[in-house]
């Protein structure tokens, strides 16, 4: 199942999608064992460690047939009673609303409220719902469970600012109040030959906030055939929504391809990749590039594409300072979408809070024919495989919103990447070449003298470079770099890099790209 099919009905603030959550209150009288239970993060780690030594139990489909077979329209007809939100009418800064099971959501999730270190389960009750559909739902047990939850903040309780829904997916919004890409708790075997495994958050614990609290604390138990995990979240809404995440993993089996802090996004068509450019809108994407800040301090920008075949790239590093999928292009005119507003989609930046050691930032690009399929994945892949019987700890910070991790750096950033047929205008082409045009702005570029001798430093893994240049671009107060790549006869991908330099000083982040030449017989000269 693709994440967009699961989440497209979610409320997206100004985006205007509909939603179907349901709310209830904590049961003070009993928990699974008959009484409220003490809770701590250490206890959760212990439980995850214990479960890692037990066989995995799938709970998919453990819900009544009436919910399994419910139609789309009838599922949409289930709505929550907003006045029953968790902590509603208690003058607290946060409220939580829960999503109902059914249709795409076939695996129950258990959710608890945490007060004074004691966990109490949230029990299902049909009285917390409004249902206006035609299909009878029948009698639903108080042990039914939920699909997930969403978070509301006192700045505007009508809007949700974060949602945890489906497998281990979650997402948040900044001041733009527009959902877009998602994060996940963990990725396993993404794009692997044996198929991807999707761990899920099986249980959540939500701590009741104190009056005036600025953050909401959430804990989660992750479970899958290969691994269990304990997660601690600190949610901090703002112009950029910040989440601190602490993770403890306990493998059931050896895991070779693991994704820490996985990010999931969509790219169909944009300035640099127009393979599926049949839509009336000029650009369609949640993110337009992968930004990396390496352990050595280098800033790397990799525009993403919608490839003809699956691409898997690894950027080897040690103790990375950060990485993220960004939506840098914020110009409405470049999208012309007044329904889902791609120009408002949040970027998402991952900042490790402790050394992650050796590994790689992996980027997976999957072909897609339309915008309903999330085809871009990025994550940190540790160099050493995870082994059973061990504990693996990771901590990181997620920042959602319209932000630039490069703020404060002296380097200019990539503003646009465009590609097309190479050659000299007005002269007949005698051989095939492909042109790359990269615009940079910011940093020191607008301070340069008119006669500054800026040069593009270009490397390619195969082929040859010609007609290269770097010149001022007044409309951006920046520079435009341009060059043609003449490929050899192979169709294997070609790796390219470019930076602008003034003498010995590097002026820009490092632009990297992967180009797949067409077969020689398809290289039209027009």
PDB file of N, CA, C and O in Angstrom, residues 289-304 313-317 320-326 328 348-350 360-363 378-380 405-406 411 509-513:
ATOM      1  N   UNK A 289      14.850  18.157  -3.538  1.00  0.00           N
ATOM      2  CA  UNK A 289      16.240  17.758  -3.427  1.00  0.00           C
ATOM      3  C   UNK A 289      16.590  17.196  -2.072  1.00  0.00           C
ATOM      4  O   UNK A 289      15.876  17.396  -1.077  1.00  0.00           O
ATOM      5  N   UNK A 290      17.709  16.485  -2.056  1.00  0.00           N
ATOM      6  CA  UNK A 290      18.296  15.949  -0.832  1.00  0.00           C
ATOM      7  C   UNK A 290      19.491  16.816  -0.459  1.00  0.00           C
ATOM      8  O   UNK A 290      20.410  16.988  -1.262  1.00  0.00           O
ATOM      9  N   UNK A 291      19.473  17.368   0.756  1.00  0.00           N
ATOM     10  CA  UNK A 291      20.595  18.157   1.270  1.00  0.00           C
ATOM     11  C   UNK A 291      21.310  17.338   2.331  1.00  0.00           C
ATOM     12  O   UNK A 291      20.675  16.700   3.178  1.00  0.00           O
ATOM     13  N   UNK A 292      22.645  17.366   2.291  1.00  0.00           N
ATOM     14  CA  UNK A 292      23.454  16.637   3.271  1.00  0.00           C
ATOM     15  C   UNK A 292      24.531  17.554   3.827  1.00  0.00           C
ATOM     16  O   UNK A 292      25.143  18.322   3.084  1.00  0.00           O
ATOM     17  N   UNK A 293      24.749  17.470   5.124  1.00  0.00           N
ATOM     18  CA  UNK A 293      25.857  18.144   5.789  1.00  0.00           C
ATOM     19  C   UNK A 293      26.728  17.040   6.364  1.00  0.00           C
ATOM     20  O   UNK A 293      26.369  16.402   7.355  1.00  0.00           O
ATOM     21  N   UNK A 294      27.853  16.792   5.736  1.00  0.00           N
ATOM     22  CA  UNK A 294      28.655  15.627   6.064  1.00  0.00           C
ATOM     23  C   UNK A 294      29.407  15.817   7.375  1.00  0.00           C
ATOM     24  O   UNK A 294      29.547  16.933   7.894  1.00  0.00           O
ATOM     25  N   UNK A 295      29.941  14.701   7.876  1.00  0.00           N
ATOM     26  CA  UNK A 295      30.741  14.769   9.088  1.00  0.00           C
ATOM     27  C   UNK A 295      31.972  15.625   8.929  1.00  0.00           C
ATOM     28  O   UNK A 295      32.480  16.201   9.909  1.00  0.00           O
ATOM     29  N   UNK A 296      32.464  15.763   7.688  1.00  0.00           N
ATOM     30  CA  UNK A 296      33.632  16.599   7.411  1.00  0.00           C
ATOM     31  C   UNK A 296      33.264  18.058   7.197  1.00  0.00           C
ATOM     32  O   UNK A 296      34.137  18.896   6.959  1.00  0.00           O
ATOM     33  N   UNK A 297      31.956  18.372   7.260  1.00  0.00           N
ATOM     34  CA  UNK A 297      31.521  19.762   7.129  1.00  0.00           C
ATOM     35  C   UNK A 297      31.123  20.182   5.733  1.00  0.00           C
ATOM     36  O   UNK A 297      30.777  21.346   5.524  1.00  0.00           O
ATOM     37  N   UNK A 298      31.124  19.282   4.763  1.00  0.00           N
ATOM     38  CA  UNK A 298      30.744  19.639   3.391  1.00  0.00           C
ATOM     39  C   UNK A 298      29.228  19.653   3.256  1.00  0.00           C
ATOM     40  O   UNK A 298      28.522  18.787   3.779  1.00  0.00           O
ATOM     41  N   UNK A 299      28.720  20.655   2.527  1.00  0.00           N
ATOM     42  CA  UNK A 299      27.299  20.740   2.210  1.00  0.00           C
ATOM     43  C   UNK A 299      27.097  20.236   0.784  1.00  0.00           C
ATOM     44  O   UNK A 299      27.736  20.716  -0.147  1.00  0.00           O
ATOM     45  N   UNK A 300      26.183  19.263   0.627  1.00  0.00           N
ATOM     46  CA  UNK A 300      25.939  18.640  -0.672  1.00  0.00           C
ATOM     47  C   UNK A 300      24.455  18.738  -0.994  1.00  0.00           C
ATOM     48  O   UNK A 300      23.606  18.403  -0.166  1.00  0.00           O
ATOM     49  N   UNK A 301      24.166  19.179  -2.219  1.00  0.00           N
ATOM     50  CA  UNK A 301      22.777  19.254  -2.684  1.00  0.00           C
ATOM     51  C   UNK A 301      22.600  18.315  -3.873  1.00  0.00           C
ATOM     52  O   UNK A 301      23.318  18.403  -4.855  1.00  0.00           O
ATOM     53  N   UNK A 302      21.643  17.428  -3.760  1.00  0.00           N
ATOM     54  CA  UNK A 302      21.346  16.465  -4.828  1.00  0.00           C
ATOM     55  C   UNK A 302      19.902  16.644  -5.273  1.00  0.00           C
ATOM     56  O   UNK A 302      18.966  16.246  -4.567  1.00  0.00           O
ATOM     57  N   UNK A 303      19.660  17.291  -6.432  1.00  0.00           N
ATOM     58  CA  UNK A 303      18.287  17.349  -6.944  1.00  0.00           C
ATOM     59  C   UNK A 303      17.753  15.936  -7.156  1.00  0.00           C
ATOM     60  O   UNK A 303      18.485  15.044  -7.587  1.00  0.00           O
ATOM     61  N   UNK A 304      16.486  15.726  -6.836  1.00  0.00           N
ATOM     62  CA  UNK A 304      15.893  14.412  -7.029  1.00  0.00           C
ATOM     63  C   UNK A 304      15.136  14.373  -8.349  1.00  0.00           C
ATOM     64  O   UNK A 304      14.776  15.410  -8.919  1.00  0.00           O
ATOM     65  N   UNK A 313      21.168   5.222  -4.487  1.00  0.00           N
ATOM     66  CA  UNK A 313      22.461   5.874  -4.321  1.00  0.00           C
ATOM     67  C   UNK A 313      22.822   5.940  -2.847  1.00  0.00           C
ATOM     68  O   UNK A 313      21.974   6.244  -2.000  1.00  0.00           O
ATOM     69  N   UNK A 314      24.088   5.686  -2.531  1.00  0.00           N
ATOM     70  CA  UNK A 314      24.591   5.773  -1.169  1.00  0.00           C
ATOM     71  C   UNK A 314      25.688   6.818  -1.101  1.00  0.00           C
ATOM     72  O   UNK A 314      26.624   6.797  -1.903  1.00  0.00           O
ATOM     73  N   UNK A 315      25.570   7.739  -0.146  1.00  0.00           N
ATOM     74  CA  UNK A 315      26.564   8.775   0.081  1.00  0.00           C
ATOM     75  C   UNK A 315      27.280   8.437   1.385  1.00  0.00           C
ATOM     76  O   UNK A 315      26.772   8.690   2.481  1.00  0.00           O
ATOM     77  N   UNK A 316      28.453   7.849   1.261  1.00  0.00           N
ATOM     78  CA  UNK A 316      29.183   7.321   2.412  1.00  0.00           C
ATOM     79  C   UNK A 316      29.654   8.464   3.298  1.00  0.00           C
ATOM     80  O   UNK A 316      30.130   9.502   2.818  1.00  0.00           O
ATOM     81  N   UNK A 317      29.537   8.279   4.617  1.00  0.00           N
ATOM     82  CA  UNK A 317      29.895   9.337   5.548  1.00  0.00           C
ATOM     83  C   UNK A 317      30.206   8.721   6.906  1.00  0.00           C
ATOM     84  O   UNK A 317      30.002   7.517   7.131  1.00  0.00           O
ATOM     85  N   UNK A 320      27.465  11.980  10.374  1.00  0.00           N
ATOM     86  CA  UNK A 320      26.903  13.106   9.613  1.00  0.00           C
ATOM     87  C   UNK A 320      26.342  14.168  10.546  1.00  0.00           C
ATOM     88  O   UNK A 320      25.852  13.868  11.640  1.00  0.00           O
ATOM     89  N   UNK A 321      26.410  15.409  10.089  1.00  0.00           N
ATOM     90  CA  UNK A 321      25.847  16.514  10.861  1.00  0.00           C
ATOM     91  C   UNK A 321      24.356  16.700  10.563  1.00  0.00           C
ATOM     92  O   UNK A 321      23.639  17.317  11.359  1.00  0.00           O
ATOM     93  N   UNK A 322      23.901  16.199   9.414  1.00  0.00           N
ATOM     94  CA  UNK A 322      22.489  16.308   9.092  1.00  0.00           C
ATOM     95  C   UNK A 322      22.206  15.934   7.655  1.00  0.00           C
ATOM     96  O   UNK A 322      23.095  15.913   6.809  1.00  0.00           O
ATOM     97  N   UNK A 323      20.928  15.644   7.389  1.00  0.00           N
ATOM     98  CA  UNK A 323      20.460  15.423   6.018  1.00  0.00           C
ATOM     99  C   UNK A 323      18.957  15.659   6.003  1.00  0.00           C
ATOM    100  O   UNK A 323      18.294  15.635   7.050  1.00  0.00           O
ATOM    101  N   UNK A 324      18.408  15.884   4.822  1.00  0.00           N
ATOM    102  CA  UNK A 324      16.972  16.093   4.744  1.00  0.00           C
ATOM    103  C   UNK A 324      16.484  16.215   3.320  1.00  0.00           C
ATOM    104  O   UNK A 324      17.266  16.484   2.397  1.00  0.00           O
ATOM    105  N   UNK A 325      15.200  16.009   3.152  1.00  0.00           N
ATOM    106  CA  UNK A 325      14.526  16.260   1.883  1.00  0.00           C
ATOM    107  C   UNK A 325      13.859  17.623   1.986  1.00  0.00           C
ATOM    108  O   UNK A 325      13.039  17.854   2.875  1.00  0.00           O
ATOM    109  N   UNK A 326      14.233  18.523   1.074  1.00  0.00           N
ATOM    110  CA  UNK A 326      13.787  19.913   1.153  1.00  0.00           C
ATOM    111  C   UNK A 326      12.901  20.269  -0.029  1.00  0.00           C
ATOM    112  O   UNK A 326      13.070  19.745  -1.129  1.00  0.00           O
ATOM    113  N   UNK A 328      12.746  23.461  -1.686  1.00  0.00           N
ATOM    114  CA  UNK A 328      13.342  24.796  -1.750  1.00  0.00           C
ATOM    115  C   UNK A 328      12.523  25.759  -2.601  1.00  0.00           C
ATOM    116  O   UNK A 328      12.473  26.953  -2.324  1.00  0.00           O
ATOM    117  N   UNK A 348      11.982  18.763   5.541  1.00  0.00           N
ATOM    118  CA  UNK A 348      12.224  17.988   6.757  1.00  0.00           C
ATOM    119  C   UNK A 348      13.722  17.725   6.883  1.00  0.00           C
ATOM    120  O   UNK A 348      14.334  17.125   5.996  1.00  0.00           O
ATOM    121  N   UNK A 349      14.304  18.198   7.998  1.00  0.00           N
ATOM    122  CA  UNK A 349      15.740  18.113   8.237  1.00  0.00           C
ATOM    123  C   UNK A 349      15.997  17.210   9.431  1.00  0.00           C
ATOM    124  O   UNK A 349      15.348  17.329  10.471  1.00  0.00           O
ATOM    125  N   UNK A 350      16.949  16.298   9.276  1.00  0.00           N
ATOM    126  CA  UNK A 350      17.342  15.360  10.322  1.00  0.00           C
ATOM    127  C   UNK A 350      18.700  15.781  10.869  1.00  0.00           C
ATOM    128  O   UNK A 350      19.666  15.907  10.112  1.00  0.00           O
ATOM    129  N   UNK A 360      26.022   5.509   5.652  1.00  0.00           N
ATOM    130  CA  UNK A 360      25.749   6.267   4.432  1.00  0.00           C
ATOM    131  C   UNK A 360      24.350   6.850   4.494  1.00  0.00           C
ATOM    132  O   UNK A 360      23.448   6.286   5.126  1.00  0.00           O
ATOM    133  N   UNK A 361      24.183   8.010   3.852  1.00  0.00           N
ATOM    134  CA  UNK A 361      22.856   8.535   3.565  1.00  0.00           C
ATOM    135  C   UNK A 361      22.430   7.891   2.254  1.00  0.00           C
ATOM    136  O   UNK A 361      23.087   8.073   1.221  1.00  0.00           O
ATOM    137  N   UNK A 362      21.365   7.118   2.288  1.00  0.00           N
ATOM    138  CA  UNK A 362      20.894   6.405   1.103  1.00  0.00           C
ATOM    139  C   UNK A 362      19.682   7.122   0.527  1.00  0.00           C
ATOM    140  O   UNK A 362      18.777   7.532   1.259  1.00  0.00           O
ATOM    141  N   UNK A 363      19.680   7.246  -0.793  1.00  0.00           N
ATOM    142  CA  UNK A 363      18.578   7.886  -1.518  1.00  0.00           C
ATOM    143  C   UNK A 363      17.999   6.882  -2.493  1.00  0.00           C
ATOM    144  O   UNK A 363      18.718   6.335  -3.337  1.00  0.00           O
ATOM    145  N   UNK A 378      14.729   8.601   1.741  1.00  0.00           N
ATOM    146  CA  UNK A 378      16.100   8.894   2.168  1.00  0.00           C
ATOM    147  C   UNK A 378      16.229   8.513   3.635  1.00  0.00           C
ATOM    148  O   UNK A 378      15.294   8.709   4.421  1.00  0.00           O
ATOM    149  N   UNK A 379      17.392   7.973   4.012  1.00  0.00           N
ATOM    150  CA  UNK A 379      17.604   7.554   5.399  1.00  0.00           C
ATOM    151  C   UNK A 379      19.085   7.337   5.642  1.00  0.00           C
ATOM    152  O   UNK A 379      19.910   7.313   4.715  1.00  0.00           O
ATOM    153  N   UNK A 380      19.434   7.141   6.923  1.00  0.00           N
ATOM    154  CA  UNK A 380      20.801   6.794   7.307  1.00  0.00           C
ATOM    155  C   UNK A 380      20.898   5.281   7.439  1.00  0.00           C
ATOM    156  O   UNK A 380      20.103   4.655   8.141  1.00  0.00           O
ATOM    157  N   UNK A 405      18.594  24.834   6.432  1.00  0.00           N
ATOM    158  CA  UNK A 405      19.649  24.409   7.360  1.00  0.00           C
ATOM    159  C   UNK A 405      20.972  25.130   7.130  1.00  0.00           C
ATOM    160  O   UNK A 405      21.820  25.169   8.016  1.00  0.00           O
ATOM    161  N   UNK A 406      21.140  25.728   5.945  1.00  0.00           N
ATOM    162  CA  UNK A 406      22.380  26.427   5.614  1.00  0.00           C
ATOM    163  C   UNK A 406      22.416  27.855   6.135  1.00  0.00           C
ATOM    164  O   UNK A 406      23.397  28.560   5.922  1.00  0.00           O
ATOM    165  N   UNK A 411      28.011  29.772   2.298  1.00  0.00           N
ATOM    166  CA  UNK A 411      27.870  29.156   0.986  1.00  0.00           C
ATOM    167  C   UNK A 411      26.541  29.515   0.332  1.00  0.00           C
ATOM    168  O   UNK A 411      25.495  29.562   0.980  1.00  0.00           O
ATOM    169  N   UNK A 509      27.494  25.443  -2.103  1.00  0.00           N
ATOM    170  CA  UNK A 509      27.385  24.044  -1.741  1.00  0.00           C
ATOM    171  C   UNK A 509      27.779  23.192  -2.947  1.00  0.00           C
ATOM    172  O   UNK A 509      27.840  23.688  -4.079  1.00  0.00           O
ATOM    173  N   UNK A 510      28.036  21.917  -2.724  1.00  0.00           N
ATOM    174  CA  UNK A 510      28.406  21.021  -3.818  1.00  0.00           C
ATOM    175  C   UNK A 510      27.142  20.457  -4.459  1.00  0.00           C
ATOM    176  O   UNK A 510      26.350  19.773  -3.796  1.00  0.00           O
ATOM    177  N   UNK A 511      26.958  20.772  -5.718  1.00  0.00           N
ATOM    178  CA  UNK A 511      25.828  20.240  -6.489  1.00  0.00           C
ATOM    179  C   UNK A 511      26.242  18.886  -7.045  1.00  0.00           C
ATOM    180  O   UNK A 511      27.304  18.753  -7.667  1.00  0.00           O
ATOM    181  N   UNK A 512      25.423  17.861  -6.777  1.00  0.00           N
ATOM    182  CA  UNK A 512      25.696  16.534  -7.328  1.00  0.00           C
ATOM    183  C   UNK A 512      24.467  16.069  -8.102  1.00  0.00           C
ATOM    184  O   UNK A 512      23.335  16.456  -7.789  1.00  0.00           O
ATOM    185  N   UNK A 513      24.684  15.243  -9.105  1.00  0.00           N
ATOM    186  CA  UNK A 513      23.582  14.825  -9.973  1.00  0.00           C
ATOM    187  C   UNK A 513      23.921  13.468 -10.564  1.00  0.00           C
ATOM    188  O   UNK A 513      25.097  13.098 -10.671  1.00  0.00           O
TER     189      UNK A 513
END
